[in-house]
Short mmCIF file of C-alpha atoms and ligand atoms in Angstrom, two decimals:
data_model
loop_
_atom_site.label_atom_id
_atom_site.label_comp_id
_atom_site.label_asym_id
_atom_site.label_seq_id
_atom_site.Cartn_x
_atom_site.Cartn_y
_atom_site.Cartn_z
CA MET A 1 64.79 -129.55 -96.16
CA ARG A 2 68.00 -129.46 -98.12
CA SER A 3 67.05 -126.36 -100.11
CA PHE A 4 65.88 -124.66 -96.90
CA ALA A 5 69.33 -125.36 -95.45
CA VAL A 6 70.96 -123.83 -98.57
CA PHE A 7 68.62 -120.85 -98.36
CA THR A 8 69.51 -120.28 -94.72
CA ALA A 9 73.17 -120.63 -95.62
CA ASN A 10 73.04 -118.05 -98.41
CA LYS A 11 71.08 -115.67 -96.18
CA MET A 12 73.85 -115.90 -93.61
CA SER A 13 76.65 -115.69 -96.19
CA GLY A 14 75.00 -112.69 -97.89
CA GLN A 15 75.05 -114.50 -101.25
CA LYS A 16 72.98 -112.65 -103.85
CA LEU A 17 71.69 -113.50 -107.30
CA LYS A 18 72.57 -110.84 -109.90
CA ILE A 19 69.84 -109.97 -112.39
CA ALA A 20 70.17 -107.56 -115.33
CA ILE A 21 67.13 -105.77 -116.75
CA GLN A 22 66.77 -103.05 -119.37
CA LYS A 23 67.55 -99.63 -117.95
CA GLN A 24 65.21 -97.59 -120.08
CA GLY A 25 63.01 -98.75 -122.91
CA ARG A 26 60.18 -101.03 -123.83
CA LEU A 27 61.12 -103.83 -121.44
CA SER A 28 61.99 -101.76 -118.38
CA ASP A 29 58.47 -101.14 -117.04
CA GLY A 30 57.44 -104.78 -117.55
CA SER A 31 60.62 -106.10 -115.91
CA THR A 32 60.34 -103.76 -112.92
CA ALA A 33 56.62 -104.46 -112.50
CA LEU A 34 57.21 -108.22 -112.60
CA LEU A 35 59.86 -108.11 -109.87
CA LYS A 36 57.67 -105.84 -107.74
CA LYS A 37 54.69 -108.20 -108.12
CA CYS A 38 57.02 -110.95 -106.89
CA GLY A 39 57.33 -108.95 -103.66
CA ILE A 40 60.83 -107.72 -104.51
CA GLY A 41 61.15 -104.04 -103.66
CA PHE A 42 64.00 -101.88 -104.96
CA THR A 43 64.71 -98.32 -106.09
CA ASN A 44 65.68 -97.53 -109.65
CA GLY A 45 66.10 -93.79 -109.76
CA PHE A 46 67.41 -91.85 -112.77
CA GLY A 47 71.03 -92.67 -113.64
CA LYS A 48 71.20 -95.58 -111.22
CA LEU A 49 73.15 -98.57 -112.58
CA LYS A 50 72.67 -100.98 -109.73
CA SER A 51 70.26 -101.57 -106.88
CA GLU A 52 69.90 -104.01 -103.99
CA ALA A 53 66.52 -105.62 -103.42
CA GLN A 54 64.89 -105.33 -100.03
CA ASP A 55 63.71 -108.63 -98.51
CA PHE A 56 65.17 -110.83 -101.25
CA PRO A 57 68.81 -111.78 -102.01
CA LEU A 58 68.92 -110.03 -105.38
CA GLU A 59 71.16 -107.39 -106.95
CA ILE A 60 69.62 -105.62 -109.93
CA PHE A 61 71.71 -104.13 -112.76
CA PHE A 62 70.14 -101.65 -115.19
CA LEU A 63 71.66 -102.00 -118.67
CA ARG A 64 71.05 -101.36 -122.37
CA ASP A 65 69.16 -104.30 -123.84
CA ASP A 66 71.77 -105.00 -126.56
CA ASP A 67 74.47 -105.54 -123.91
CA ILE A 68 72.38 -107.86 -121.74
CA PRO A 69 73.15 -111.22 -123.47
CA ASP A 70 76.91 -110.54 -123.24
CA TYR A 71 76.69 -109.75 -119.53
CA VAL A 72 75.06 -113.08 -118.76
CA ALA A 73 77.47 -114.99 -121.02
CA ASP A 74 80.46 -113.28 -119.33
CA GLY A 75 79.07 -114.08 -115.87
CA VAL A 76 78.61 -110.42 -114.86
CA ALA A 77 74.92 -111.24 -114.35
CA ASP A 78 73.46 -114.60 -113.35
CA VAL A 79 70.04 -114.05 -114.89
CA VAL A 80 68.65 -111.45 -117.27
CA ILE A 81 65.40 -110.34 -118.82
CA VAL A 82 65.71 -109.68 -122.53
CA GLY A 83 63.71 -109.90 -125.77
CA GLU A 84 63.91 -113.19 -127.69
CA ASN A 85 64.85 -111.11 -130.75
CA VAL A 86 68.01 -109.79 -129.05
CA LEU A 87 69.01 -113.27 -127.92
CA ALA A 88 68.41 -114.79 -131.37
CA GLU A 89 70.57 -112.09 -132.97
CA SER A 90 73.34 -112.60 -130.42
CA PRO A 91 73.08 -116.27 -129.34
CA GLN A 92 74.86 -117.23 -126.12
CA PRO A 93 75.34 -120.46 -124.19
CA VAL A 94 72.51 -119.73 -121.74
CA ASP A 95 69.33 -121.45 -120.57
CA VAL A 96 65.97 -119.89 -121.40
CA LEU A 97 63.96 -120.32 -118.19
CA GLU A 98 60.65 -118.62 -118.72
CA LYS A 99 58.67 -116.64 -121.26
CA LEU A 100 57.36 -113.57 -119.46
CA GLY A 101 54.37 -112.49 -121.54
CA PHE A 102 55.33 -108.83 -122.08
CA GLY A 103 57.39 -106.97 -124.71
CA ARG A 104 55.55 -108.92 -127.40
CA CYS A 105 56.41 -107.99 -130.96
CA ARG A 106 57.31 -109.52 -134.30
CA LEU A 107 60.29 -109.09 -136.58
CA SER A 108 58.76 -108.53 -140.00
CA LEU A 109 59.70 -107.85 -143.58
CA ALA A 110 57.99 -104.78 -145.02
CA ILE A 111 57.97 -103.28 -148.48
CA PRO A 112 57.11 -99.86 -149.90
CA LYS A 113 53.69 -99.47 -151.50
CA GLY A 114 53.91 -100.34 -155.18
CA PHE A 115 56.41 -103.16 -154.67
CA ASP A 116 54.95 -106.29 -156.27
CA TYR A 117 55.35 -108.94 -153.56
CA ALA A 118 54.07 -112.52 -153.42
CA THR A 119 56.79 -114.59 -151.70
CA PRO A 120 60.22 -114.02 -150.06
CA ALA A 121 61.79 -115.01 -153.41
CA ASP A 122 60.62 -111.62 -154.73
CA LEU A 123 63.27 -110.06 -152.48
CA ALA A 124 66.15 -111.88 -154.21
CA GLY A 125 68.89 -109.39 -155.08
CA LYS A 126 67.06 -106.56 -153.27
CA ARG A 127 68.66 -104.35 -150.59
CA ILE A 128 67.05 -104.92 -147.22
CA ALA A 129 67.80 -102.70 -144.23
CA THR A 130 67.68 -104.26 -140.77
CA SER A 131 69.22 -104.24 -137.29
CA TYR A 132 68.84 -108.04 -137.24
CA PRO A 133 71.19 -109.30 -140.01
CA ARG A 134 71.83 -112.68 -138.46
CA ILE A 135 68.16 -113.64 -138.02
CA LEU A 136 67.34 -112.32 -141.48
CA ARG A 137 70.25 -114.17 -143.11
CA ASP A 138 69.01 -117.43 -141.57
CA PHE A 139 65.47 -116.68 -142.77
CA PHE A 140 66.59 -116.19 -146.38
CA GLU A 141 69.05 -119.09 -146.30
CA SER A 142 66.32 -121.49 -145.18
CA ARG A 143 64.30 -120.36 -148.23
CA ASN A 144 67.24 -120.40 -150.65
CA VAL A 145 66.87 -116.69 -151.37
CA GLU A 146 69.91 -114.45 -151.83
CA ALA A 147 69.12 -110.95 -150.65
CA ASP A 148 71.48 -108.03 -150.04
CA ILE A 149 71.26 -107.38 -146.30
CA HIS A 150 72.29 -103.93 -145.03
CA GLU A 151 72.80 -103.66 -141.30
CA ILE A 152 71.75 -100.33 -139.84
CA SER A 153 71.41 -99.60 -136.16
CA GLY A 154 68.31 -97.42 -135.98
CA SER A 155 65.47 -95.74 -137.89
CA VAL A 156 65.26 -98.72 -140.22
CA GLU A 157 61.81 -97.63 -141.37
CA ILE A 158 63.11 -94.57 -143.23
CA ALA A 159 65.68 -96.54 -145.30
CA PRO A 160 63.44 -97.04 -148.39
CA SER A 161 62.31 -93.40 -148.53
CA ILE A 162 65.90 -92.09 -148.51
CA GLY A 163 66.97 -94.58 -151.18
CA LEU A 164 69.09 -96.75 -148.86
CA ALA A 165 67.07 -99.94 -149.28
CA ASP A 166 64.28 -101.58 -151.28
CA ALA A 167 62.67 -103.18 -148.21
CA VAL A 168 63.12 -103.39 -144.44
CA CYS A 169 63.07 -106.01 -141.72
CA ASP A 170 62.18 -104.46 -138.35
CA LEU A 171 60.33 -105.01 -135.11
CA VAL A 172 56.62 -104.28 -135.23
CA SER A 173 54.04 -104.09 -132.49
CA SER A 174 51.06 -101.90 -133.45
CA GLY A 175 52.21 -101.49 -137.08
CA SER A 176 51.79 -97.69 -136.98
CA THR A 177 55.51 -96.95 -137.61
CA LEU A 178 55.45 -99.00 -140.82
CA PHE A 179 52.12 -97.47 -141.88
CA SER A 180 53.24 -93.90 -141.33
CA ASN A 181 56.36 -94.58 -143.41
CA GLY A 182 54.35 -95.96 -146.32
CA LEU A 183 55.49 -99.55 -145.72
CA ARG A 184 53.44 -102.74 -145.86
CA GLU A 185 54.21 -105.72 -143.63
CA VAL A 186 54.45 -108.85 -145.79
CA GLU A 187 56.22 -111.59 -143.82
CA THR A 188 56.76 -112.47 -140.14
CA VAL A 189 60.37 -113.54 -139.66
CA MET A 190 60.08 -114.21 -135.92
CA LEU A 191 57.76 -113.67 -132.96
CA SER A 192 59.30 -112.34 -129.78
CA GLU A 193 58.53 -111.59 -126.15
CA ALA A 194 60.58 -110.92 -123.03
CA VAL A 195 62.24 -114.03 -121.58
CA MET A 196 64.27 -114.76 -118.49
CA ILE A 197 67.58 -116.48 -119.19
CA ALA A 198 70.33 -117.74 -116.88
CA ARG A 199 74.01 -118.44 -117.27
CA ARG A 200 75.00 -122.08 -116.96
CA GLY A 201 76.77 -123.56 -113.95
CA LEU A 202 75.22 -121.56 -111.11
CA ASP A 203 76.39 -122.87 -107.74
CA GLU A 204 73.91 -124.50 -105.40
CA GLY A 205 73.30 -121.35 -103.36
CA LEU A 206 72.53 -119.17 -106.39
CA GLN A 207 70.41 -121.92 -107.93
CA THR A 208 68.29 -122.01 -104.76
CA ILE A 209 67.69 -118.25 -104.95
CA LEU A 210 66.84 -118.57 -108.65
CA ASP A 211 64.36 -121.38 -107.95
CA ARG A 212 62.60 -119.18 -105.37
CA LEU A 213 62.48 -116.30 -107.84
CA LEU A 214 61.09 -118.55 -110.60
CA PHE A 215 58.47 -119.95 -108.24
CA ARG A 216 57.25 -116.40 -107.56
CA ILE A 217 57.32 -115.44 -111.24
CA ARG A 218 55.28 -118.50 -112.20
CA SER A 219 52.71 -117.70 -109.48
CA VAL A 220 52.41 -114.11 -110.74
CA LYS A 221 52.05 -115.32 -114.35
CA ALA A 222 49.41 -117.91 -113.41
CA ALA A 223 47.47 -115.26 -111.49
CA ALA A 224 47.54 -112.91 -114.49
CA GLN A 225 46.16 -115.64 -116.74
CA ASN A 226 43.26 -116.51 -114.43
CA LYS A 227 40.29 -114.85 -112.71
CA TYR A 228 38.41 -115.70 -109.55
CA ILE A 229 34.68 -116.07 -110.20
CA LEU A 230 31.76 -116.16 -107.75
CA LEU A 231 28.18 -116.73 -108.76
CA ASN A 232 24.78 -117.77 -107.48
CA ALA A 233 23.00 -120.78 -108.97
CA PRO A 234 19.64 -122.46 -108.42
CA ALA A 235 20.39 -125.65 -106.45
CA ASN A 236 18.83 -127.82 -109.15
CA LYS A 237 21.24 -126.37 -111.76
CA ALA A 238 24.34 -126.43 -109.52
CA VAL A 239 25.85 -129.62 -110.92
CA GLU A 240 25.44 -128.50 -114.53
CA ILE A 241 26.91 -125.06 -113.73
CA ALA A 242 29.79 -126.55 -111.73
CA SER A 243 30.71 -128.72 -114.73
CA ILE A 244 31.31 -125.53 -116.75
CA LEU A 245 33.74 -124.39 -114.02
CA PRO A 246 36.56 -126.84 -113.47
CA GLY A 247 38.50 -124.71 -110.93
CA MET A 248 41.92 -125.63 -109.57
CA ARG A 249 40.65 -128.94 -108.17
CA SER A 250 36.86 -128.59 -108.33
CA PRO A 251 34.61 -125.58 -107.67
CA THR A 252 33.66 -124.61 -104.12
CA MET A 253 29.90 -124.84 -103.51
CA MET A 254 28.11 -123.29 -100.49
CA PRO A 255 24.39 -123.04 -99.65
CA LEU A 256 22.90 -119.53 -99.61
CA ALA A 257 20.62 -118.37 -96.76
CA ASP A 258 17.87 -118.37 -99.38
CA GLU A 259 17.01 -122.07 -99.63
CA GLY A 260 17.16 -123.52 -103.13
CA TRP A 261 20.22 -121.46 -104.10
CA VAL A 262 23.96 -122.09 -103.84
CA SER A 263 27.03 -119.92 -104.21
CA ILE A 264 29.77 -121.33 -106.46
CA HIS A 265 33.39 -120.12 -106.42
CA SER A 266 36.07 -121.08 -108.90
CA VAL A 267 39.04 -120.00 -111.02
CA ILE A 268 38.73 -119.56 -114.77
CA GLY A 269 41.30 -118.90 -117.47
CA GLU A 270 41.46 -115.47 -119.10
CA ALA A 271 41.65 -116.99 -122.60
CA ASP A 272 38.14 -118.54 -122.66
CA PHE A 273 36.67 -116.17 -120.07
CA TRP A 274 33.77 -114.65 -122.07
CA GLU A 275 32.72 -117.96 -123.54
CA VAL A 276 32.55 -119.51 -120.06
CA VAL A 277 30.55 -116.53 -118.73
CA ASP A 278 28.05 -116.86 -121.64
CA ASN A 279 27.65 -120.58 -120.90
CA LEU A 280 27.17 -119.88 -117.18
CA LYS A 281 24.42 -117.33 -117.84
CA GLN A 282 22.66 -119.69 -120.22
CA ALA A 283 22.80 -122.43 -117.61
CA GLY A 284 21.02 -120.15 -115.08
CA ALA A 285 23.87 -118.51 -113.11
CA GLU A 286 23.12 -115.10 -111.55
CA GLY A 287 25.03 -112.40 -109.68
CA ILE A 288 28.33 -113.26 -111.34
CA LEU A 289 31.34 -111.50 -109.77
CA VAL A 290 34.80 -111.68 -111.30
CA LEU A 291 37.94 -110.73 -109.35
CA SER A 292 41.63 -110.43 -110.24
CA ILE A 293 44.06 -112.76 -108.51
CA ASP A 294 47.33 -111.46 -107.03
CA GLN A 295 49.17 -114.77 -106.69
CA MET A 296 48.23 -118.30 -107.64
CA ILE A 297 50.17 -121.13 -105.98
CA ARG A 298 49.41 -124.45 -107.61
O1 PRT B 1 68.45 -98.26 -125.10
P1 PRT B 1 68.33 -99.72 -125.36
O2 PRT B 1 69.36 -100.24 -126.33
O3 PRT B 1 68.25 -100.51 -124.07
O4 PRT B 1 66.87 -99.91 -126.03
P2 PRT B 1 66.42 -100.04 -127.54
O5 PRT B 1 65.95 -98.70 -128.00
O6 PRT B 1 67.41 -100.77 -128.36
O7 PRT B 1 65.21 -101.04 -127.39
P3 PRT B 1 63.66 -100.77 -127.14
O8 PRT B 1 63.45 -100.25 -125.77
O9 PRT B 1 63.05 -100.00 -128.27
O10 PRT B 1 63.14 -102.27 -127.25
C1 PRT B 1 63.53 -103.22 -126.32
C2 PRT B 1 62.84 -104.52 -126.67
O11 PRT B 1 61.42 -104.35 -126.64
C3 PRT B 1 63.10 -105.06 -128.07
O12 PRT B 1 64.35 -105.75 -128.16
C4 PRT B 1 61.93 -106.00 -128.25
O13 PRT B 1 62.19 -107.25 -127.64
C5 PRT B 1 60.81 -105.30 -127.49
N1 PRT B 1 59.82 -104.59 -128.35
C6 PRT B 1 58.49 -104.80 -128.32
C7 PRT B 1 60.07 -103.64 -129.26
C8 PRT B 1 58.83 -103.28 -129.80
N2 PRT B 1 57.88 -104.01 -129.19
C9 PRT B 1 58.78 -102.24 -130.81
N3 PRT B 1 57.69 -101.93 -131.31
N4 PRT B 1 61.21 -103.03 -129.67
C10 PRT B 1 61.15 -102.07 -130.57
N5 PRT B 1 59.99 -101.65 -131.17
C11 PRT B 1 60.12 -100.51 -132.12
C12 PRT B 1 60.44 -100.94 -133.55
O14 PRT B 1 61.84 -101.09 -133.72
C13 PRT B 1 59.89 -99.79 -134.36
O15 PRT B 1 60.78 -98.70 -134.38
O16 PRT B 1 58.92 -99.78 -132.21
C14 PRT B 1 58.68 -99.38 -133.55
C15 PRT B 1 57.47 -100.09 -134.09
O17 PRT B 1 56.38 -100.03 -133.20
P4 PRT B 1 54.89 -99.95 -133.75
O18 PRT B 1 54.02 -100.01 -132.53
O19 PRT B 1 54.74 -98.64 -134.48
O20 PRT B 1 54.67 -101.14 -134.67
ZN1 ZN B 2 69.08 -101.55 -127.80
#
C-alpha cells in the first residue's frame, strides 16, 4: 500500500528515474531491447542524447560507455547499464543491482605465436599493452609478477606487430580479432557482462520507480531463461513424466478427449532443456510443443 502511495505521488509530481545507457556500441542494442521488453517505449534517433519514456517515469541518457560510471557517481544518472569491465577499471561507490546476461566477454592476456608461455610469471618484465591497466595491475600484483604495463586506448591487438608490446590484455568475445592478429589467448583476467548499477541514497520516490523497473527486468530475464512446454502422455505414464517436469509449482495435467491420454503443461529451464526433452521422449511423451515466454512473474 505504502509503495503504491509513493508511486501515485511520483506520478503526480512528475518524478522520473534517470538511466544512462551506451549510445552506440556493443551494449546499446541489448540495453535498448531490454527496456523495450520491459514495456518501456522511447525513441533513440541518431544524435539524440536524451529521451523520455512513454508510459513509465524514466528519462534515458545515451552516453559513451567509458563516461557512464562517472555519471552515476556524480548523480547525473540514477542508474546505468555498463560492462563489469568498465566498472572494475573505474570503481565507484555504487550498488550493482543485476547482471543482465548480454555483452558477455572476457578480459584476456594474449601472446604472439612463438612466445614460450606457461604461467603469468613468464610475463615478468615484459611490455603488455592494454586499455585496462588497473585490472591488469591487480592481476599481476596478486600473483607477485612485475610486468611493464602500457596503457593504450584502442587497437590493442596490433601493439605486438608494430613493436609496441610483447603481449596484450584485451577484451575477447569470439576470439577472431586475436586470431587474425597472430595472437594466442593464454589467461583469463576477468569475465564480464552488462550490469545495472545504481547510485547510493536514492530518495523514496526514485527507489519505488527503480523497484518497479527491476521487477520488470527480472521477469524478462526469467522468461528468457525458461520455455513453456506442452506434451501428450499416456495416462499410465503421466506421473513418471510429470516428475521430470517440476514446473513453477507443479505441472498442469488435463485429460485429452482420447481416453487414456493426458496433456501436460509446464515450464522448463533453458540450461537443461535438451536433456529434459530426451528424458520425456524416453518416458513416452508425444507431441511435444515448446514455446517462448514473454514475461514470467514468480
Ligand atoms: O564509443 P564507446 O566508448 O561507448 O564504446 P567502445 O568502443 O569503448 O565500447 P564497445 O562498444 O566496443 O564495447 C562496450 C562494451 O561491450 C565493453 O565495455 C564490454 O563490456 C562489452 N563487450 C563485449 C566488448 C566485446 N564484447 C568485445 N568483443 N567490448 C569490446 N570488444 C572488442 C575487443 O576490444 C576487441 O577489439 O571486440 C574485439 C574482440 O572481439 P572478438 O569477437 O574478435 O573476440
Ligand atoms: Zn568506450
